[in-house]
Amino acid sequence: MRSTAPRNNKLKPSSNLIMNGSVRVRVIRTLLAIQNGQSLSSVLDPLLNSLHDGDKGFAHALLLTTLRQWHALARLLDSLADNPVDEVEVRTTIQVGLVQLLYLEVADHAAIHETVEAAKEIEFAHSTGLVNAILRKVAKNPSKFRKKCDKKHSLPNWLAYQLKQDWSEEYDDLTQGLRQPAPMFLRVNSAVTSVEDYQNALDGAEIDADIVELTTGFKVANSSESAATTLSTKGLRLHQSTAVNALPDFALGTASVQDMHAQLAAPIINKALMAKISAQSANTDSDSDESNNEIHILDACAAPGGKLAHWLELISANDESSLFHVKQDNAETSPAITDIKVTAIDNEAPRIERIRENLQRLNLSQHDLQQADNSIALNIVCADATRWQHGKNKKAATNEPVFDAILLDSPCTATGVIRRHPDISILRTEEDIEQTALLQADILHNLWPQLKAGGYLLYVTCSILKQENVEQMQDFITHHNDAVAIEFTDDCSWGIEQAIGRQCLPIDSASGDGFYYALLIKS
C-alpha cells in the first residue's frame, strides 16, 4: 500500500535499522521509518533487539502508544505551535515527548530534558527551543491536554469520515476503541487438548485467562430444503498479554495466538463443507460417478497460516468436527471420506515460509500428516490468487471446478486490526480502498470458477469498511448468477447482520478484532 513520505528526512531510516543513541532517539528513528512506508512488524524487532532488556518495555510502550495516539497528537501539536511545524523529524520528536507527558506518566523533567536531547542527537538542534517550549506548556496542565487529545478520534480524517458513513451509530465507540490495545487470545489445538484443560494449565503457570465462547448459526442447502446448523467456537482471552515462551507447551503446538473473531473462519467453512458432504451422501446413488469419497479444499491468501492450521486441526481431530467422521445415512452405499486434499496459496515466498514454520510447530506439516496416516495431502503453493489455476496451466474459461470448499482470507486495508497494528492508520491512504476492492474482485472472479457446484466459499476480511465487505459481496453476486449468499441466523452471538454476511467490530463483548464474514454457495 502507498503511504505519504515525510519531508526533509535527513535520517533516511531503512528496514535494517542501525540503532544508536538513547531509547527515545531509536523510537524516533523507528517512527520515521514507518512514515517512510515500512510496517511496524518489520521495524519493531530491530528496535527491541538493539536495546538492553531493561529498556525494551519502555521503548515498546513509547512506540506503540505514540502510534495509537498519532493523529490526535498531531492535531494537538498544531494547536500548540504558533507557526506550522513542517519538518517531520521535529514533529515526530515533539509527539514522542507529548506521549511521555500525557500517557506514560514520565516525570516532567525527564520527559522534557531527554526529548530535547534527542532533538540534538538527530541533528535538529535548531528545534530544541520549540520542543522545550511546547513540552513545558503541556507539562503545566497535562490533564487538560490529555482530555483535549482524547476528545476526538486518533485516525486520519478520511478514515474517520468513512467510518462515520459506514457505522454512524457505532462511530463514537468504534473510533475510541481503535486507539486502545487489543487483548491477547489463544486458540487451543482441539486435536491435542480441550480449551478447559488448557485453561487449567495456564492457571498452573499463573496466567489468568477467560474462556470466550461464540455461537454461529447459518442455513445450509440440504436437498430441496434449507436446514439450520449451529456450532460453538471456544477460545481463551488472557487478562494480560504474555510472551509465548511462557505459555504451557506452546512450542509443542498445543496452542496458538489468534484473535477470537479470526477463530470463527475455520469452524464455519468446515461445518459448511460437512453439510455439503452429508447432503451429497444422502442424494447420491452408490453407482453414480459422483460417489467420490475424495474432498479437495483451498485456503487462498493463506499466510501466515493461522486459519489454515485451525482447519487442519479440525479435520484431523478425533471428534465430530473431523471430515473423516461425517455421519452417513447409509454407510454401505455412502462410504466415509477417505482422502482429503488441501491446497494453500499465497503470493510471496517469505510468507509461504511463515506458513511452513507455523505448521511445523503445530505438527501439521505434510510429513506430520503423513505420519499420522490420516489421508490428508497438503500442498502449499506460492502463487498469485488473481491468476492461479489448479492443476496445469489452463485458461480460466476452460478450467474445471475442482474444490469442494474455498476459504478466502481476502487482502484488505486491515482497518479492523488497527488496535494491534496502529501503523495502519499512517500507512493507508484513501486511494487504497478502491485499489484493494479491485484486487478482491479479481481474486473472487478467478477462484469462483474453480469451485464445484454445491461447494462453499467463505469470504473473510479483517476490514471494517463496507466497500471491501458487504458491498463487495453484493457486487459479486450481482455479476455471478450461480452465487447464493448463505444466511446467518439469529443464533449468532457475534457480529452485526449485514445485507450479506456479518460484520464484527472491535467493540463487542468478546473484544475481538474487526472481521467480516460472508458464506456463499455455488448453485
PDB file of N, CA, C and O in Angstrom, residues 267-306:
ATOM      1  N   PRO A 267     -13.974 -23.028  11.671  1.00  0.00           N
ATOM      2  CA  PRO A 267     -15.177 -23.783  12.032  1.00  0.00           C
ATOM      3  C   PRO A 267     -16.348 -23.555  11.084  1.00  0.00           C
ATOM      4  O   PRO A 267     -17.098 -24.489  10.790  1.00  0.00           O
ATOM      5  N   ILE A 268     -16.521 -22.325  10.575  1.00  0.00           N
ATOM      6  CA  ILE A 268     -17.647 -22.042   9.690  1.00  0.00           C
ATOM      7  C   ILE A 268     -17.490 -22.788   8.371  1.00  0.00           C
ATOM      8  O   ILE A 268     -18.402 -23.492   7.922  1.00  0.00           O
ATOM      9  N   ILE A 269     -16.342 -22.646   7.704  1.00  0.00           N
ATOM     10  CA  ILE A 269     -16.179 -23.299   6.408  1.00  0.00           C
ATOM     11  C   ILE A 269     -16.126 -24.811   6.583  1.00  0.00           C
ATOM     12  O   ILE A 269     -16.610 -25.570   5.725  1.00  0.00           O
ATOM     13  N   ASN A 270     -15.587 -25.295   7.691  1.00  0.00           N
ATOM     14  CA  ASN A 270     -15.533 -26.729   7.941  1.00  0.00           C
ATOM     15  C   ASN A 270     -16.941 -27.295   8.133  1.00  0.00           C
ATOM     16  O   ASN A 270     -17.284 -28.346   7.585  1.00  0.00           O
ATOM     17  N   LYS A 271     -17.774 -26.577   8.892  1.00  0.00           N
ATOM     18  CA  LYS A 271     -19.146 -27.034   9.130  1.00  0.00           C
ATOM     19  C   LYS A 271     -19.958 -27.002   7.835  1.00  0.00           C
ATOM     20  O   LYS A 271     -20.765 -27.905   7.567  1.00  0.00           O
ATOM     21  N   ALA A 272     -19.749 -25.970   7.027  1.00  0.00           N
ATOM     22  CA  ALA A 272     -20.459 -25.893   5.746  1.00  0.00           C
ATOM     23  C   ALA A 272     -20.056 -27.045   4.836  1.00  0.00           C
ATOM     24  O   ALA A 272     -20.906 -27.654   4.172  1.00  0.00           O
ATOM     25  N   LEU A 273     -18.769 -27.361   4.816  1.00  0.00           N
ATOM     26  CA  LEU A 273     -18.307 -28.473   3.996  1.00  0.00           C
ATOM     27  C   LEU A 273     -18.888 -29.793   4.475  1.00  0.00           C
ATOM     28  O   LEU A 273     -19.283 -30.643   3.668  1.00  0.00           O
ATOM     29  N   MET A 274     -18.979 -29.983   5.786  1.00  0.00           N
ATOM     30  CA  MET A 274     -19.577 -31.203   6.328  1.00  0.00           C
ATOM     31  C   MET A 274     -21.047 -31.312   5.920  1.00  0.00           C
ATOM     32  O   MET A 274     -21.535 -32.401   5.607  1.00  0.00           O
ATOM     33  N   ALA A 275     -21.740 -30.178   5.903  1.00  0.00           N
ATOM     34  CA  ALA A 275     -23.141 -30.180   5.471  1.00  0.00           C
ATOM     35  C   ALA A 275     -23.242 -30.564   3.996  1.00  0.00           C
ATOM     36  O   ALA A 275     -24.149 -31.299   3.591  1.00  0.00           O
ATOM     37  N   LYS A 276     -22.299 -30.072   3.194  1.00  0.00           N
ATOM     38  CA  LYS A 276     -22.291 -30.415   1.769  1.00  0.00           C
ATOM     39  C   LYS A 276     -22.081 -31.918   1.584  1.00  0.00           C
ATOM     40  O   LYS A 276     -22.764 -32.559   0.777  1.00  0.00           O
ATOM     41  N   ILE A 277     -21.154 -32.474   2.331  1.00  0.00           N
ATOM     42  CA  ILE A 277     -20.854 -33.903   2.198  1.00  0.00           C
ATOM     43  C   ILE A 277     -22.052 -34.743   2.607  1.00  0.00           C
ATOM     44  O   ILE A 277     -22.415 -35.720   1.951  1.00  0.00           O
ATOM     45  N   SER A 278     -22.689 -34.341   3.720  1.00  0.00           N
ATOM     46  CA  SER A 278     -23.854 -35.084   4.184  1.00  0.00           C
ATOM     47  C   SER A 278     -24.982 -35.035   3.165  1.00  0.00           C
ATOM     48  O   SER A 278     -25.631 -36.054   2.885  1.00  0.00           O
ATOM     49  N   ALA A 279     -25.215 -33.841   2.607  1.00  0.00           N
ATOM     50  CA  ALA A 279     -26.266 -33.705   1.603  1.00  0.00           C
ATOM     51  C   ALA A 279     -25.934 -34.512   0.361  1.00  0.00           C
ATOM     52  O   ALA A 279     -26.792 -35.173  -0.236  1.00  0.00           O
ATOM     53  N   GLN A 280     -24.672 -34.493  -0.055  1.00  0.00           N
ATOM     54  CA  GLN A 280     -24.240 -35.239  -1.232  1.00  0.00           C
ATOM     55  C   GLN A 280     -24.384 -36.732  -1.011  1.00  0.00           C
ATOM     56  O   GLN A 280     -24.836 -37.464  -1.892  1.00  0.00           O
ATOM     57  N   SER A 281     -24.033 -37.185   0.188  1.00  0.00           N
ATOM     58  CA  SER A 281     -24.147 -38.613   0.501  1.00  0.00           C
ATOM     59  C   SER A 281     -25.601 -39.067   0.489  1.00  0.00           C
ATOM     60  O   SER A 281     -25.919 -40.166   0.059  1.00  0.00           O
ATOM     61  N   ALA A 282     -26.486 -38.195   0.991  1.00  0.00           N
ATOM     62  CA  ALA A 282     -27.906 -38.563   1.068  1.00  0.00           C
ATOM     63  C   ALA A 282     -28.564 -38.598  -0.297  1.00  0.00           C
ATOM     64  O   ALA A 282     -29.555 -39.297  -0.500  1.00  0.00           O
ATOM     65  N   ASN A 283     -28.008 -37.861  -1.266  1.00  0.00           N
ATOM     66  CA  ASN A 283     -28.667 -37.721  -2.561  1.00  0.00           C
ATOM     67  C   ASN A 283     -27.938 -38.404  -3.698  1.00  0.00           C
ATOM     68  O   ASN A 283     -28.344 -38.298  -4.852  1.00  0.00           O
ATOM     69  N   THR A 284     -26.862 -39.123  -3.400  1.00  0.00           N
ATOM     70  CA  THR A 284     -26.056 -39.725  -4.459  1.00  0.00           C
ATOM     71  C   THR A 284     -26.268 -41.227  -4.515  1.00  0.00           C
ATOM     72  O   THR A 284     -26.179 -41.920  -3.516  1.00  0.00           O
ATOM     73  N   ASP A 285     -26.526 -41.716  -5.695  1.00  0.00           N
ATOM     74  CA  ASP A 285     -26.633 -43.161  -5.926  1.00  0.00           C
ATOM     75  C   ASP A 285     -25.244 -43.768  -5.816  1.00  0.00           C
ATOM     76  O   ASP A 285     -24.276 -43.247  -6.349  1.00  0.00           O
ATOM     77  N   SER A 286     -25.131 -44.895  -5.147  1.00  0.00           N
ATOM     78  CA  SER A 286     -23.829 -45.518  -4.941  1.00  0.00           C
ATOM     79  C   SER A 286     -23.165 -45.913  -6.247  1.00  0.00           C
ATOM     80  O   SER A 286     -21.956 -46.072  -6.320  1.00  0.00           O
ATOM     81  N   ASP A 287     -23.952 -46.106  -7.328  1.00  0.00           N
ATOM     82  CA  ASP A 287     -23.378 -46.490  -8.613  1.00  0.00           C
ATOM     83  C   ASP A 287     -23.004 -45.275  -9.458  1.00  0.00           C
ATOM     84  O   ASP A 287     -22.459 -45.408 -10.543  1.00  0.00           O
ATOM     85  N   SER A 288     -23.308 -44.096  -8.925  1.00  0.00           N
ATOM     86  CA  SER A 288     -23.043 -42.870  -9.688  1.00  0.00           C
ATOM     87  C   SER A 288     -21.563 -42.522  -9.629  1.00  0.00           C
ATOM     88  O   SER A 288     -20.863 -42.802  -8.670  1.00  0.00           O
ATOM     89  N   ASP A 289     -21.096 -41.850 -10.700  1.00  0.00           N
ATOM     90  CA  ASP A 289     -19.712 -41.393 -10.722  1.00  0.00           C
ATOM     91  C   ASP A 289     -19.457 -40.333  -9.665  1.00  0.00           C
ATOM     92  O   ASP A 289     -18.328 -40.028  -9.329  1.00  0.00           O
ATOM     93  N   GLU A 290     -20.535 -39.745  -9.128  1.00  0.00           N
ATOM     94  CA  GLU A 290     -20.379 -38.681  -8.161  1.00  0.00           C
ATOM     95  C   GLU A 290     -20.141 -39.205  -6.749  1.00  0.00           C
ATOM     96  O   GLU A 290     -19.941 -38.438  -5.830  1.00  0.00           O
ATOM     97  N   SER A 291     -20.169 -40.521  -6.572  1.00  0.00           N
ATOM     98  CA  SER A 291     -19.974 -41.068  -5.236  1.00  0.00           C
ATOM     99  C   SER A 291     -18.488 -41.129  -4.904  1.00  0.00           C
ATOM    100  O   SER A 291     -17.948 -42.161  -4.555  1.00  0.00           O
ATOM    101  N   ASN A 292     -17.825 -40.000  -5.128  1.00  0.00           N
ATOM    102  CA  ASN A 292     -16.386 -39.896  -4.900  1.00  0.00           C
ATOM    103  C   ASN A 292     -16.159 -39.531  -3.438  1.00  0.00           C
ATOM    104  O   ASN A 292     -16.728 -38.582  -2.936  1.00  0.00           O
ATOM    105  N   ASN A 293     -15.308 -40.297  -2.744  1.00  0.00           N
ATOM    106  CA  ASN A 293     -15.070 -40.020  -1.336  1.00  0.00           C
ATOM    107  C   ASN A 293     -13.810 -39.205  -1.119  1.00  0.00           C
ATOM    108  O   ASN A 293     -13.235 -39.200  -0.038  1.00  0.00           O
ATOM    109  N   GLU A 294     -13.365 -38.499  -2.160  1.00  0.00           N
ATOM    110  CA  GLU A 294     -12.213 -37.594  -2.051  1.00  0.00           C
ATOM    111  C   GLU A 294     -12.713 -36.153  -1.976  1.00  0.00           C
ATOM    112  O   GLU A 294     -13.607 -35.747  -2.718  1.00  0.00           O
ATOM    113  N   ILE A 295     -12.142 -35.391  -1.055  1.00  0.00           N
ATOM    114  CA  ILE A 295     -12.521 -33.994  -0.867  1.00  0.00           C
ATOM    115  C   ILE A 295     -11.309 -33.117  -1.137  1.00  0.00           C
ATOM    116  O   ILE A 295     -10.196 -33.422  -0.700  1.00  0.00           O
ATOM    117  N   HIS A 296     -11.527 -32.021  -1.860  1.00  0.00           N
ATOM    118  CA  HIS A 296     -10.436 -31.094  -2.184  1.00  0.00           C
ATOM    119  C   HIS A 296     -10.834 -29.697  -1.718  1.00  0.00           C
ATOM    120  O   HIS A 296     -11.884 -29.181  -2.096  1.00  0.00           O
ATOM    121  N   ILE A 297      -9.992 -29.092  -0.879  1.00  0.00           N
ATOM    122  CA  ILE A 297     -10.294 -27.777  -0.323  1.00  0.00           C
ATOM    123  C   ILE A 297      -9.134 -26.818  -0.578  1.00  0.00           C
ATOM    124  O   ILE A 297      -7.984 -27.238  -0.752  1.00  0.00           O
ATOM    125  N   LEU A 298      -9.444 -25.534  -0.591  1.00  0.00           N
ATOM    126  CA  LEU A 298      -8.457 -24.494  -0.892  1.00  0.00           C
ATOM    127  C   LEU A 298      -8.485 -23.416   0.184  1.00  0.00           C
ATOM    128  O   LEU A 298      -9.544 -22.935   0.573  1.00  0.00           O
ATOM    129  N   ASP A 299      -7.297 -23.038   0.657  1.00  0.00           N
ATOM    130  CA  ASP A 299      -7.128 -21.860   1.509  1.00  0.00           C
ATOM    131  C   ASP A 299      -6.358 -20.846   0.685  1.00  0.00           C
ATOM    132  O   ASP A 299      -5.168 -21.020   0.405  1.00  0.00           O
ATOM    133  N   ALA A 300      -7.046 -19.790   0.249  1.00  0.00           N
ATOM    134  CA  ALA A 300      -6.428 -18.783  -0.605  1.00  0.00           C
ATOM    135  C   ALA A 300      -5.965 -17.596   0.229  1.00  0.00           C
ATOM    136  O   ALA A 300      -6.651 -17.184   1.159  1.00  0.00           O
ATOM    137  N   CYS A 301      -4.788 -17.051  -0.132  1.00  0.00           N
ATOM    138  CA  CYS A 301      -4.177 -15.964   0.639  1.00  0.00           C
ATOM    139  C   CYS A 301      -3.964 -16.428   2.073  1.00  0.00           C
ATOM    140  O   CYS A 301      -4.414 -15.793   3.026  1.00  0.00           O
ATOM    141  N   ALA A 302      -3.277 -17.553   2.203  1.00  0.00           N
ATOM    142  CA  ALA A 302      -3.272 -18.316   3.454  1.00  0.00           C
ATOM    143  C   ALA A 302      -2.316 -17.805   4.515  1.00  0.00           C
ATOM    144  O   ALA A 302      -2.477 -18.141   5.699  1.00  0.00           O
ATOM    145  N   ALA A 303      -1.282 -17.061   4.150  1.00  0.00           N
ATOM    146  CA  ALA A 303      -0.283 -16.635   5.143  1.00  0.00           C
ATOM    147  C   ALA A 303      -0.909 -15.709   6.174  1.00  0.00           C
ATOM    148  O   ALA A 303      -1.819 -14.941   5.856  1.00  0.00           O
ATOM    149  N   PRO A 304      -0.431 -15.782   7.421  1.00  0.00           N
ATOM    150  CA  PRO A 304       0.669 -16.606   7.946  1.00  0.00           C
ATOM    151  C   PRO A 304       0.277 -18.032   8.310  1.00  0.00           C
ATOM    152  O   PRO A 304       1.077 -18.768   8.865  1.00  0.00           O
ATOM    153  N   GLY A 305      -0.952 -18.422   8.041  1.00  0.00           N
ATOM    154  CA  GLY A 305      -1.340 -19.815   8.194  1.00  0.00           C
ATOM    155  C   GLY A 305      -2.180 -20.140   9.407  1.00  0.00           C
ATOM    156  O   GLY A 305      -2.451 -21.317   9.661  1.00  0.00           O
ATOM    157  N   GLY A 306      -2.633 -19.137  10.137  1.00  0.00           N
ATOM    158  CA  GLY A 306      -3.434 -19.402  11.336  1.00  0.00           C
ATOM    159  C   GLY A 306      -4.750 -20.086  11.033  1.00  0.00           C
ATOM    160  O   GLY A 306      -5.121 -21.069  11.686  1.00  0.00           O
TER     161      GLY A 306
END
